[in-house]
Every structure is written in structure tokens, then in C-alpha cells.
Coordinates of C-alpha atoms and ligand atoms in Angstrom, one line a residue:
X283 CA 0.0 0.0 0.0
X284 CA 1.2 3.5 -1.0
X285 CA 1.7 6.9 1.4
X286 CA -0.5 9.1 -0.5
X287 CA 1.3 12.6 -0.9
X288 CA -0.9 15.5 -3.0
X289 CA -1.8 18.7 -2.7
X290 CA -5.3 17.7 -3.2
X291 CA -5.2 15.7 -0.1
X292 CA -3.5 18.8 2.0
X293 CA -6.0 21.0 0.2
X294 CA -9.0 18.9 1.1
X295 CA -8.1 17.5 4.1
X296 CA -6.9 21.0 5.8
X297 CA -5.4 18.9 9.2
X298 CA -2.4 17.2 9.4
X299 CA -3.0 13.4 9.3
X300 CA -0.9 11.0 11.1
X301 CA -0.5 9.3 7.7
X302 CA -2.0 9.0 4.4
X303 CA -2.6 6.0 2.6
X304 CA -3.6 4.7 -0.8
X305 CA -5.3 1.1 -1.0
X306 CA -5.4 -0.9 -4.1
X307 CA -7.7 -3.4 -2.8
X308 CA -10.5 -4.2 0.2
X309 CA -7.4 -6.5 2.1
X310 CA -5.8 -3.3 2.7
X311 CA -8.9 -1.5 3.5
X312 CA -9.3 -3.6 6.0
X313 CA -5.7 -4.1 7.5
X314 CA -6.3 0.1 7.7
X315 CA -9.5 -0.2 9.4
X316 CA -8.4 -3.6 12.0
X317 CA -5.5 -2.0 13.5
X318 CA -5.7 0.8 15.4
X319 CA -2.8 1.0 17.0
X320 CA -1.1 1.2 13.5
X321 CA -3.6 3.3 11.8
X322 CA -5.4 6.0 14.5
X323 CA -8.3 7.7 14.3
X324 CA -10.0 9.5 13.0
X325 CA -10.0 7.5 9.7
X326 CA -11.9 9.3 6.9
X327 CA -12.0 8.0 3.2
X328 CA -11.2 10.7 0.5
X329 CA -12.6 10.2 -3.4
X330 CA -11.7 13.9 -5.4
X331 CA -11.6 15.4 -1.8
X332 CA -14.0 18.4 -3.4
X333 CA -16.2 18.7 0.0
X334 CA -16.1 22.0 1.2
X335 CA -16.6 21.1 4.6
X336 CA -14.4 19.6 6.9
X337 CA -15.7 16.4 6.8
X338 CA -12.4 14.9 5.3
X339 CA -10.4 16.4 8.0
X340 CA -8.4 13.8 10.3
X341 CA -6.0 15.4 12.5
X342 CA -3.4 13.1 14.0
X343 CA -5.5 10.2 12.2
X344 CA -5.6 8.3 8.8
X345 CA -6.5 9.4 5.5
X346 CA -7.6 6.5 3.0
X347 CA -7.4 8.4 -0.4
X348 CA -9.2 5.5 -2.6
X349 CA -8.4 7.4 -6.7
X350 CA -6.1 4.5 -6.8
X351 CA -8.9 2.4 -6.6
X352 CA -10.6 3.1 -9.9
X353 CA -11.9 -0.2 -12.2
X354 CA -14.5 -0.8 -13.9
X355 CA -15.0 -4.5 -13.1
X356 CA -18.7 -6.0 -15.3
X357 CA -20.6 -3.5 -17.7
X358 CA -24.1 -4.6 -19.1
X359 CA -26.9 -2.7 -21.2
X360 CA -28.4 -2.5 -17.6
X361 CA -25.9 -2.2 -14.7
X362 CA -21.5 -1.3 -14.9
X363 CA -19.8 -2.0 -11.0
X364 CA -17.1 0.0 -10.7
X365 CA -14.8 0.7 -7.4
X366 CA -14.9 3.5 -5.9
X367 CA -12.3 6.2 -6.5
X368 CA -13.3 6.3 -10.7
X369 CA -14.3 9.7 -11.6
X370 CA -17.8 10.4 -12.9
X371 CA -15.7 11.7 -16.1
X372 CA -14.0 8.5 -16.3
X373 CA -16.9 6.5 -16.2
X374 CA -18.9 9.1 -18.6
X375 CA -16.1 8.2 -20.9
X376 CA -16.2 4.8 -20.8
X377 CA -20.1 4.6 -21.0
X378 CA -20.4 6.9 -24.1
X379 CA -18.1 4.3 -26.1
X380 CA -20.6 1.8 -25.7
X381 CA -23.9 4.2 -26.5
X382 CA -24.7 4.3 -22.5
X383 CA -25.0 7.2 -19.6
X384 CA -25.3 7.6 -16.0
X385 CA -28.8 9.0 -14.8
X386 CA -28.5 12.3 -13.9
X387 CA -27.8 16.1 -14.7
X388 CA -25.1 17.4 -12.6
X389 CA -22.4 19.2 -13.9
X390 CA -18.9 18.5 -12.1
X391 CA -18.1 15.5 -13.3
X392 CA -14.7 15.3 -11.5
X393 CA -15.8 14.1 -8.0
X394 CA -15.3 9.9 -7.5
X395 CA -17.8 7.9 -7.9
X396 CA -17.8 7.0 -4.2
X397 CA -17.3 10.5 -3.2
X398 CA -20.6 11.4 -5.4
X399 CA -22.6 8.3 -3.7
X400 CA -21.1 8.9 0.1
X401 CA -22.0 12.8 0.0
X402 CA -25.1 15.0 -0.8
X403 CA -25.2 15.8 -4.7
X404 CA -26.8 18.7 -7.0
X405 CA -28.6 17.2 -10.0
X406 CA -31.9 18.7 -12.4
X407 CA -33.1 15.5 -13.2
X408 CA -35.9 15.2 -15.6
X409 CA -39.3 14.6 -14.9
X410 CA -40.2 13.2 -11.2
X411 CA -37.3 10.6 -10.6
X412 CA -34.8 10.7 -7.5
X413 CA -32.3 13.8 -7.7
X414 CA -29.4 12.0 -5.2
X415 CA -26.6 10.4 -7.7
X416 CA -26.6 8.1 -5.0
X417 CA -29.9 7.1 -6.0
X418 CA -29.4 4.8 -8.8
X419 CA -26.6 2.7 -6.4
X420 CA -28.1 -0.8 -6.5
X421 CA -25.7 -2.9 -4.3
X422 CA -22.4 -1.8 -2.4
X423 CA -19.3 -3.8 -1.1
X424 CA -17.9 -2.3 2.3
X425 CA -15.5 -2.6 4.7
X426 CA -16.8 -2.1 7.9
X427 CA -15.1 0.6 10.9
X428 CA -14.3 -3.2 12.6
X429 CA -11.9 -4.4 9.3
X430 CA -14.3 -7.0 8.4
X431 CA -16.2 -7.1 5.1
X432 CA -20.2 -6.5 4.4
X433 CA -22.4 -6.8 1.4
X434 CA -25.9 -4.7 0.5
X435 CA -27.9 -5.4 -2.3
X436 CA -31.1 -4.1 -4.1
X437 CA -33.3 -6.3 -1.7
X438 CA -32.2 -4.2 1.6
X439 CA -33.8 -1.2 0.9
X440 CA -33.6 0.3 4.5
X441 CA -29.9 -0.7 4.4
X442 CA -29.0 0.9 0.8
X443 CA -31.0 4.4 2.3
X444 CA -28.6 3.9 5.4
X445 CA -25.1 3.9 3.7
X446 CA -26.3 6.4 0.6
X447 CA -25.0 9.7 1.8
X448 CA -23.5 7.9 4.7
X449 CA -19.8 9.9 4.7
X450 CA -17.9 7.4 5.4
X451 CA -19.1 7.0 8.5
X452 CA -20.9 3.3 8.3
X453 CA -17.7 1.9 6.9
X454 CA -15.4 2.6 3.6
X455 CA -17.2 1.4 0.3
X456 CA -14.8 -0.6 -1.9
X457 CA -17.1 -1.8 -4.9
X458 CA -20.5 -0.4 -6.3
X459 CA -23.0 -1.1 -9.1
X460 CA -24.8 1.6 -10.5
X461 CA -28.1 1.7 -13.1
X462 CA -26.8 2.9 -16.6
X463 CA -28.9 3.7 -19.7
X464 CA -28.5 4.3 -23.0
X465 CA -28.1 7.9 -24.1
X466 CA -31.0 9.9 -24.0
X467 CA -31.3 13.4 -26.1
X468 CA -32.4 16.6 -23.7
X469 CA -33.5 19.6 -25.6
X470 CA -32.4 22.9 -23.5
X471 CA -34.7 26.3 -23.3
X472 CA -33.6 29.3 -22.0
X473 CA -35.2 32.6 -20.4
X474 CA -34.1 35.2 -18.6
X475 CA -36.2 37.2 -16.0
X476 CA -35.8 39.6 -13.1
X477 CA -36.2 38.8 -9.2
X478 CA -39.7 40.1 -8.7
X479 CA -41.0 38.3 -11.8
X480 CA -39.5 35.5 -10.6
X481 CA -41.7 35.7 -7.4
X482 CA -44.7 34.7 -10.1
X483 CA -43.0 32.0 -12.6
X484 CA -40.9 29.9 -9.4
X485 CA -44.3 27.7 -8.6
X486 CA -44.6 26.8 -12.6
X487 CA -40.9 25.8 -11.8
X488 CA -41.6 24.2 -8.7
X489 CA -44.0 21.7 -10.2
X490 CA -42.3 21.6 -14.0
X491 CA -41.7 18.0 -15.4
X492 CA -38.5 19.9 -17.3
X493 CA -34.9 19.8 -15.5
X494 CA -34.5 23.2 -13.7
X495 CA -31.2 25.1 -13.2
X496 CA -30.7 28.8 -12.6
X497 CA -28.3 30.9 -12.3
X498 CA -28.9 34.6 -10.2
X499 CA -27.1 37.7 -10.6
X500 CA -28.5 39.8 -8.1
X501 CA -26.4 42.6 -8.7
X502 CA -27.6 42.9 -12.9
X503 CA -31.5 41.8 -11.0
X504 CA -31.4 38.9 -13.3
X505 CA -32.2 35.4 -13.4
X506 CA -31.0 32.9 -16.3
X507 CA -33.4 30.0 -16.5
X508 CA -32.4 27.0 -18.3
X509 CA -34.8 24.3 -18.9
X510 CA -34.4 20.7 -20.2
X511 CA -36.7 18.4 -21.6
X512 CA -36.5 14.6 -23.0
X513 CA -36.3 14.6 -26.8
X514 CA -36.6 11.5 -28.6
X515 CA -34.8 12.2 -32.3
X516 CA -33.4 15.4 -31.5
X517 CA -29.9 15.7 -32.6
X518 CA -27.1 15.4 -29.4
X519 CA -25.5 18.3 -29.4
X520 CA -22.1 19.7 -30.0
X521 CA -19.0 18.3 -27.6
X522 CA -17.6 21.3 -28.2
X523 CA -20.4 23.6 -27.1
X524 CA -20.8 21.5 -23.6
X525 CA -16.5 21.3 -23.6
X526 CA -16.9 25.2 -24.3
X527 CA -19.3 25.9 -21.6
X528 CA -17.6 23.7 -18.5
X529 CA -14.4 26.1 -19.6
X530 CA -16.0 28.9 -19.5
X531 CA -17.9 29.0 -16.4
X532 CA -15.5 26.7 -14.3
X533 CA -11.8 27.8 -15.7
X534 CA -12.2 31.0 -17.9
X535 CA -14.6 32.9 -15.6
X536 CA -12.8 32.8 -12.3
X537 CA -9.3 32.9 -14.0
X538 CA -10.7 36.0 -15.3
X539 CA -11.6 37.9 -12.1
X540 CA -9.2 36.7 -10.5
X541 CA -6.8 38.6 -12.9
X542 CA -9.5 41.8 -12.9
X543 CA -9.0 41.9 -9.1
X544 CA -5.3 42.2 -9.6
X545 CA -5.7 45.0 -12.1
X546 CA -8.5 46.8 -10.4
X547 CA -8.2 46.4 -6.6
X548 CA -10.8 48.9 -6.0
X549 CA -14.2 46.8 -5.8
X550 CA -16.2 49.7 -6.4
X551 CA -15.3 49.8 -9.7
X552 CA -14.0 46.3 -10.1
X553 CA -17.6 44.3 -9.5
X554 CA -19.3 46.2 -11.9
X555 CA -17.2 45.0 -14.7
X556 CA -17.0 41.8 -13.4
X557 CA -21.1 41.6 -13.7
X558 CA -20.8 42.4 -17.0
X559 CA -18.4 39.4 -17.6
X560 CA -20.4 36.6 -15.5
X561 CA -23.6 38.1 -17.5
X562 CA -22.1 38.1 -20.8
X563 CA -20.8 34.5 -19.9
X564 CA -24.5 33.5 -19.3
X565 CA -26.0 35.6 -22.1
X566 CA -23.3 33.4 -24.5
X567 CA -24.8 30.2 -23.3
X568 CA -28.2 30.4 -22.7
X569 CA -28.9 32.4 -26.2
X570 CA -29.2 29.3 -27.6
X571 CA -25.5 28.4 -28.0
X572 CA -26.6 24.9 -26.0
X573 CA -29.7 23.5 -27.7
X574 CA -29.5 19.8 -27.4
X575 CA -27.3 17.5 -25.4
X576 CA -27.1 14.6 -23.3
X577 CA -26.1 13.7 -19.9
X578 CA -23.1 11.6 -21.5
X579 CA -21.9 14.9 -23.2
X580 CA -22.2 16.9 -20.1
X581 CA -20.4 14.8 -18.2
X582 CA -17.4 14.2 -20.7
X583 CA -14.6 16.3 -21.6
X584 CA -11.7 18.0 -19.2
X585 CA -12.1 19.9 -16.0
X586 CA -10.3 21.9 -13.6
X587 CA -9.9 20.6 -10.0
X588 CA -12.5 22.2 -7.6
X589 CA -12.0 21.9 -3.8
X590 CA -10.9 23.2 -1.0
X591 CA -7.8 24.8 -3.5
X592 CA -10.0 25.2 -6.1
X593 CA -9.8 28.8 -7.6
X594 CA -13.1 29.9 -6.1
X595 CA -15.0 29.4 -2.8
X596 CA -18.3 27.4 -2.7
X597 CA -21.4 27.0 -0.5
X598 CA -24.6 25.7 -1.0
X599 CA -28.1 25.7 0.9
X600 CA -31.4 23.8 -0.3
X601 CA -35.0 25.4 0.4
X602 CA -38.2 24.5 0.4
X603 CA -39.7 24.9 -3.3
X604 CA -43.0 25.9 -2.2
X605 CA -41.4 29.1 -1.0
X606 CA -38.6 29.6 -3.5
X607 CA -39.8 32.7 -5.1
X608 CA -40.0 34.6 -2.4
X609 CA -36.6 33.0 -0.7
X610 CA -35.0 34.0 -4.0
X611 CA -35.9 37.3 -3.8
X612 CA -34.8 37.6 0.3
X613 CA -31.4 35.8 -1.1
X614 CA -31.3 38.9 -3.7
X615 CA -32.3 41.6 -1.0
X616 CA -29.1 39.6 1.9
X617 CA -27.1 40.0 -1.1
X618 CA -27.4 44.0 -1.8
X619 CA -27.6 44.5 2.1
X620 CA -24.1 42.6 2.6
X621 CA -22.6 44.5 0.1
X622 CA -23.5 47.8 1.3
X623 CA -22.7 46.7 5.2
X624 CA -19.3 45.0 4.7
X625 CA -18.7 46.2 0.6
X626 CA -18.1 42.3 -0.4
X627 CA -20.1 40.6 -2.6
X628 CA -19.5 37.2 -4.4
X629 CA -18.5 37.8 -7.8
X630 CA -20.0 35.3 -9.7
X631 CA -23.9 34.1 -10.4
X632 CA -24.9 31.4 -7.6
X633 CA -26.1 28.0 -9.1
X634 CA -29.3 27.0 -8.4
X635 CA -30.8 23.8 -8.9
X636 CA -34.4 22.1 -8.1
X637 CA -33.9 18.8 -6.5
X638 CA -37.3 17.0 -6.8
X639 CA -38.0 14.6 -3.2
X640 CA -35.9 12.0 -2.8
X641 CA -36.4 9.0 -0.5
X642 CA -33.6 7.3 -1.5
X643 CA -30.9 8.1 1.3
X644 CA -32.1 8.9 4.9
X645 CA -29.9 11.8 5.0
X646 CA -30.7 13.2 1.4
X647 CA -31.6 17.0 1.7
X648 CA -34.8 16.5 -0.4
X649 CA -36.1 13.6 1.4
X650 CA -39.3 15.8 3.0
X651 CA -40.3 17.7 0.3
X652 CA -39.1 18.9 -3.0
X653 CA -36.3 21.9 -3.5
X654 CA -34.7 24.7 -5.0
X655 CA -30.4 24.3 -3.7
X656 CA -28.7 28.1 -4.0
X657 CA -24.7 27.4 -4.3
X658 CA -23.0 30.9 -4.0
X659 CA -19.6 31.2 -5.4
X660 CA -16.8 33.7 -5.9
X661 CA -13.5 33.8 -7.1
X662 CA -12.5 37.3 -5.0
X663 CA -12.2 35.1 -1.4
X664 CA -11.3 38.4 0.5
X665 CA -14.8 38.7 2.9
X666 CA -16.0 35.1 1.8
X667 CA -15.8 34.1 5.5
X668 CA -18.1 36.7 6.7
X669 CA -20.3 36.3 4.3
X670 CA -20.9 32.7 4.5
X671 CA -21.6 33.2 7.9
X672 CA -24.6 36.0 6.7
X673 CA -25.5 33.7 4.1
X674 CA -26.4 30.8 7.1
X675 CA -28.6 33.2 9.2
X676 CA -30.2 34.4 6.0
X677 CA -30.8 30.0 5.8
X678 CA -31.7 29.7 9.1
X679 CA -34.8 32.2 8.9
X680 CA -35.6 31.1 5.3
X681 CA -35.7 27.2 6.2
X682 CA -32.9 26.6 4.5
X683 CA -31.2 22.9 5.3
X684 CA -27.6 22.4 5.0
X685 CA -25.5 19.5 3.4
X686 CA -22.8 18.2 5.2
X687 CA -20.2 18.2 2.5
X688 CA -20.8 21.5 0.8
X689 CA -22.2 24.0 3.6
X690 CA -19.4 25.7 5.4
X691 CA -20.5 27.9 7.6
X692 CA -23.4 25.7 9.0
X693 CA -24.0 25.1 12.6
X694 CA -24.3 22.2 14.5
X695 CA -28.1 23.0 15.8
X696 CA -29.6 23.9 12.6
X697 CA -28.4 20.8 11.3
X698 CA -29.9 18.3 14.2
X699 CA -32.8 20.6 13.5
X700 CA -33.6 19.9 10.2
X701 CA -32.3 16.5 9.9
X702 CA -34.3 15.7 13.2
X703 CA -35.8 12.2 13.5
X704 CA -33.6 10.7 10.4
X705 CA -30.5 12.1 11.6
X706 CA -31.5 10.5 15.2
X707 CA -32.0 7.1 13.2
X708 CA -28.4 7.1 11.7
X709 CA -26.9 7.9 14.0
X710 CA -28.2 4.6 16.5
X711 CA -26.8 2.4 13.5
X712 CA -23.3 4.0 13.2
X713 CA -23.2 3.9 17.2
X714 CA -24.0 0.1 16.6
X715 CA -21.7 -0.4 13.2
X716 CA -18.5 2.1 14.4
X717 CA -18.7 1.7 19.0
X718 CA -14.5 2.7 18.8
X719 CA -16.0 5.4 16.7
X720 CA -13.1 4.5 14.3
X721 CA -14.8 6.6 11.4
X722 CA -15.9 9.5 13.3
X723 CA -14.1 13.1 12.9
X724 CA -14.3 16.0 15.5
X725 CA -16.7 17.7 12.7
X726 CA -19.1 14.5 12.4
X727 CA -18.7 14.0 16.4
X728 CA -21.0 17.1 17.2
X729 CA -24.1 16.0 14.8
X730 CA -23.1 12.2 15.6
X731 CA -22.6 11.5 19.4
Ligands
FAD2211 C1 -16.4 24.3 -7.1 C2 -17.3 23.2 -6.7 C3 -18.4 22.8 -7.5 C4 -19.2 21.8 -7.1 N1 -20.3 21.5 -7.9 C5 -21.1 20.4 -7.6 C6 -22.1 20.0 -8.5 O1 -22.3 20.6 -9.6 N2 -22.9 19.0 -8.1 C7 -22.7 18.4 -6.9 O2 -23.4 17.4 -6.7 N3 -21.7 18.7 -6.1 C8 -20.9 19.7 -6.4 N4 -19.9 20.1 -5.6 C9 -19.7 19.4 -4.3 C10 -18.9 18.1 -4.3 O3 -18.4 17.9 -5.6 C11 -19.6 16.9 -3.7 O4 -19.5 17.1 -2.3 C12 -19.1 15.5 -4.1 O5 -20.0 14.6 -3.6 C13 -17.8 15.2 -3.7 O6 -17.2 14.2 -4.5 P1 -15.7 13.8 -4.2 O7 -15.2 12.7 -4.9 O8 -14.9 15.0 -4.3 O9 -15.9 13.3 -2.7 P2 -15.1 13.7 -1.4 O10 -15.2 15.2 -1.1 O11 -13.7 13.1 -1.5 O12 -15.9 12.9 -0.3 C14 -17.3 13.2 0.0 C15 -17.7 12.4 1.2 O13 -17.8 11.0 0.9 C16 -16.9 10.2 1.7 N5 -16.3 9.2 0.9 C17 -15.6 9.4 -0.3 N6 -15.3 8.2 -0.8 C18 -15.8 7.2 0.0 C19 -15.8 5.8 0.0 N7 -15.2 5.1 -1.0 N8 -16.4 5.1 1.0 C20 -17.0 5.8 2.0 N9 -17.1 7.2 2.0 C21 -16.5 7.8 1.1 C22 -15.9 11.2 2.3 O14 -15.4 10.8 3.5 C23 -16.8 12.5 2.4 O15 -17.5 12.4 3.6 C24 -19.0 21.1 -5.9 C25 -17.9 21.4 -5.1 C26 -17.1 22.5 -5.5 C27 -15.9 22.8 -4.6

């Protein structure tokens, strides 16, 4: 077994572990997890390490880093198992060649497969299906906090909603198999309206049968809508248009004001150019630059690294869709207030995306009720800190629920709040599956114990 060494693992991790490790197979999972004295806690796993919390963090513990582990191992028209530490890219890849996709519309496709199944996920999926990647998991291999080895399969439903979403708390998943299907066309519509229309068109959303993702600019008092629909015998799209847009919003964009903020320090007269940029960005790709495409050509192609050293900061909240248009507008209103109390603001649109219900995963956001997720991000950090913490009372009185991987900022009581009863549930079994609390970090300790 290697010593991992990366500077996505110091990035992600943010502690100093003991040691780092990378397994290439369940027997050294489990030699990891069996010997305490060797390997001390806390032991957290690791897939891309893009959580922006610090749920990977393990001072003085163990860090199992599993990208090493990354085979497919049996693909059929129906089904492909995989281990765990292959990136959705990877596996996009490898499914396109053979006419097949994952389920799903999200749109960073570097995260692991495990990491994507073991943490809270954004996705517009179409029509009324579940909106958790982890959803379409249909049987799981782990290695259990003890060393010793465990099987779930499609039959044990209350088990698969246990150890979806689990983080690596229940025990470390070595081998998965997810539902594939062939590739299925989308067509994509685009709109654009401002906040207080918005307040009348976000129940039509709430209910639509069409994928939903938005992006706010509350600064230009705009909202890009962009809509997708299943299209039987619609062409696929362009590669390069979908290549074209994951540059531009996740590489040329930041990179860009990034190098603004060095030229214009002054953010009086540095944000408004750099609205014009992010709109201009949109304005390029929702004017019907993307008009067709696939979930196999969104999630192919090259991307940049996101993370904890990734070039721009990232939170996300998910609210109630029965209320979003008026929590939209609130979010737009918190916005122009922070700005005019502390003169930061984030300087690019947040992502927004509407998670229908999802009983897949006990600890899924959406299992109550159906939602609209707001991810702010920015690439000028100075004042992100401050505002996150705005951004989580602004949560707090709007209903907001928090993930565990993506919400900096979050507190401990809000969280038992919302998760309530389910979280209570989960955490009896990993009390029962982890009693040396092997997998358990100092963050996880204060919603856990
Ligand atoms: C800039 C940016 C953009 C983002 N955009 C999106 C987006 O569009 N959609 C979206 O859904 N998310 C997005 N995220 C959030 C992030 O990608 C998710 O949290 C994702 O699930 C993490 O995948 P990962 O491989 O990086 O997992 P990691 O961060 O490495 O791990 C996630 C959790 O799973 C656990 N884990 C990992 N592997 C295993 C395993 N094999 N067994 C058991 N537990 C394991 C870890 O301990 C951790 O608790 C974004 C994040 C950033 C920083």
C-alpha cells in the first residue's frame, strides 16, 4: 500500500493526518481499518476530496485516499460495478463508447464515484425521478469501521438508504454497481427574467416535469433560466459547445476575475465590470448556444480541480420549493444589504438547482419535500468568511437545510434541527456499526454522538 502525498489531499483534508494512505484493494482497506494502534483515528476516506466542509479532516488520524482504486470490473446494457475512486468523467467516458450514460444532470463530473454516492449531490433531473446520484446505487461492497467485510444489495432497501450519503461513517465502500442507460437526447430552453418576476414564474418551476437550473445575478437583478426536456430524435448536441461551456464557467470565468482583481483592486469599480463578464458569460450560453445534449456529453470532456484549492470558494443551501420565489428574492435583498454593510459581494452568479423529493438516502436534503439548492460562489475570497456566515442566518430564517459536505459555515443545531428524526436514526446504527468510533471526525462528532 502507498503513502498518499498530493496537494489535493492537504488542500482537502486541511489537518495534518498521522499518515495518508492509498489502497489498491478491500485487504488493505481492511488491514487500515483492523489495527488501530497502527492506523489512529479519526479514519476518513477521500474520493476527489472536493467537499467543502471539513468532513475529510483527520488530524493526527488516517486518511484513506481510494483514486487509486478506480476499475470498472462487469458493464451490461443495464448495470457497470465499478470501485470506488473512478471519476464520474472516467466512467462518462467509458459509458459513451458503448452508447450508454449515468442517470442524472449534474455538472462536475470530476468528483469519485464513491465520493458522489457517500455525499449530498446537486442534480436537475428530468421529470419526477430521484435527484441523489446516489440514488441509482443498486448494491455496495464495504468494509466495515471493525476491518471486516459487508455486502448490501437491491433487496435491503432500508440498508441501501442507510449507507447512501453515509460519509464514510458506516464503513469505507470498496465496490458499487450503479443503473446505466443508454443515451438519452435533452432539448435545452432558455429565459431570462428579473427577481420580482420571478416571485410569479418559481411555482410553474416548482411543479415543472422539465430539469430546472438557474443561475442569479442579483447585482444585474437577473435570473437565467435553463430548462431541459427529454427529446426523442433530436440531434445530441455539440462536444464542443458542452467542452466550451464547462471552460467557460468553471476555468475562464474565475481565471478571469481573478486577474480583474489584480488589475483593479478597488471593488467599487471592479464588480461592476466583473457583472458584466459573469452576465455576458450566461448571455453566451443560454442564447441558444446549447440546444441539445445529453447527460453523456455533459459529463465528458476536461475539468479543472474544484475543492478546498480550487480557484473559487463554494457554498450551498437547499429550500423548500414551495417558497422559493420569495426566498429568491430575500437571497437577492441579503445579497445588496451585505454588500452595502461590509462592501463584499460574491462575484459570480450562484447555481441554483431544483432537487425534486428523494427517499432514497435517509440523510438526502430533499427527502421531505421537493427543492430549489442556491450554491453561492466567488473567485474574489477576500470577505468570503463573513459572508458565508450572513449567508447561514439568512438559511436559518428562510428554512434553509444544510449539506454536510458543501455547507461551510453551517451550525451544529440547525443541522440536528432539520435533519431531526432521520439524523437521530443514523446515528443509532453507526453507534451500533463504528462503537471505537473509528470513522468519526471531531466535525461529524458534534451531529453524531
Ligand atoms: C467548485 C465546486 C463545485 C461543485 N459542484 C457540484 C455540483 O455541480 N454538483 C454536486 O453534486 N456537487 C458539487 N460540488 C460538491 C462536491 O463535488 C460533492 O460534495 C461531491 O460529492 C464530492 O465528491 P468527491 O469525490 O470530491 O468526494 P469527497 O469530497 O472526497 O468525499 C465526499 C464524502 O464521501 C466520503 N467518501 C468518499 N469516498 C468514499 C468511499 N469510497 N467510501 C465511503 N465514504 C467515502 C468522504 O469521507 C466524504 O464524507 C461542488 C464542489 C465544489 C468545490
Amino acid at each position: 500500500m502507498q503513502a498518499a502525498k498530493s496537494l489535493r489531499l492537504a488542500q482537502a483534508t486541511n489537518t495534518r493526518p498521522a499518515q495518508a494512505l492509498q489502497p489498491t484493494s478491500p485487504g488493505e482497506i481492511s488491514a487500515i481499518l483492523s489495527n488501530p494502534r497502527r492506523y489512529p483515528a479519526p479514519i476518513r476516506p477521500i474520493g476527489f476530496g472536493s467537499s467543502t466542509t471539513r468532513c475529510l479532516s483527520a488530524p493526527g488520524g488516517t486518511i484513506v485516499d481510494l483514486l487509486k482504486m478506480n476499475r470498472v470490473l462487469r458493464l451490461d446494457r443495464e448495470s457497470v460495478t465499478v470501485q470506488p475512486g473512478i471519476t464520474i468523467r472516467e466512467l462518462a467516458e467509458l459509458l459513451a463508447a458503448e452508447g450508454l450514460e449515468l442517470f442524472g444532470g449534474f455538472d462536475l463530473a470530476n468528483r469519485s464515484v464513491g465520493g458522489a454516492v457517500c455525499g449530498a449531490g446537486l442534480d436537475a433531473a428530468i421529470g419526477s425521478g430521484p435527484t441523489q446520484f446516489a440514488a441509482h446505487v443498486t448494491s455496495l461492497k464495504i468494509v466495515a469501521p471493525d476491518g471486516s467485510r459487508y455486502n448490501v444489495k437491491r433487496d435491503n432497501a432500508p440498508m441501501l438508504g442507510l449507507l447512501r450519503l453515509s460519509y464514510g461513517l458506516l464503513g469505507i465502500v470498496y465496490e458499487l454497481t450503479l443503473r446505466v442507460r443508454p443515451i438519452q437526447n435533452f432539448t435545452v430552453q432558455s429565459a431570462r427574467v428579473g427577481f420580482k418576476d420571478f416571485i410569479n414564474l418559481a411555482p410553474r418551476l416548482a411543479r415543472a416535469t422539465a430539469a430546472t437550473k438557474l443561475y442569479l445575478m442579483p447585482f444585474k437583478d437577473r435570473i437565467f433560466v435553463e430548462l431541459r426536456q427529454t427529446a426523442c430524435g433530436t440531434k445530441s448536441g455539440k462536444q464542443i459547445a458542452w467542452r466550451f461551456k464547462n471552460w467557460a464557467c468553471y476555468s475562464a470565468l474565475p481565471s478571469a476575475l481573478r486577474s480583474l482583481a489584480k488589475v483593479v483592486p478597488l471593488r467599487s469599480m471592479r464588480y461592476p465590470i466583473s457583472d458584466t463578464l459573469s452576465q455576458a458569460t450566461q448571455s453566451l450560453l443560454t442564447k441558444g448556444f446549447l440546444r441539445s445534449g445529453s447527460n453523456s456529453l455533459e459529463q465528458t470532456g476536461r475539468f479543472r480541480h474544484p475543492g478546498a484549492g480550487a480557484s473559487f470558494a463554494y457554498c450551498t443551501w437547499a429550500f423548500p420549493a414551495a417558497t422559493f420565489g420569495r426566498v429568491a428574492a430575500a437571497y437577492q435583498a441579503m445579497c445588496l444589504q451585505h454588500y452595502s454593510k461590509t462592501g463584499f459581494r460574491c462575484d459570480m452568479p450562484a447555481v441554483v438547482f431544483r432537487l425534486n423529493q428523494d427517499r432514497s438516502a435517509l440523510l438526502a436534503p430533499n427527502f421531505e419535500t421537493p427543492m430549489f439548492t442556491i450554491s453561492s460562489l466567488t473567485a474574489d475570497q477576500h470577505g468570503w468568511g463573513d459572508f458565508v456566515l450572513d449567508l447561514a442566518d439568512f438559511a436559518a430564517k428562510n428554512d434553509g437545510t444544510p449539506f454536510f459536505n458543501q455547507t461551510p459555515g453551517m451550525t451544529t443545531k440547525l443541522a440536528i434541527d432539520r435533519y431531526g428524526r432521520r439524523l437521530a436514526a443514523f446515528r443509532k446504527t453507526r453507534r451500533k456499526l463504528d462503537p471505537n468510533d473509528r470513522l468519526l471526525n471531531q466535525f461529524f462528532a458534534s451531529y453524531m454522538i
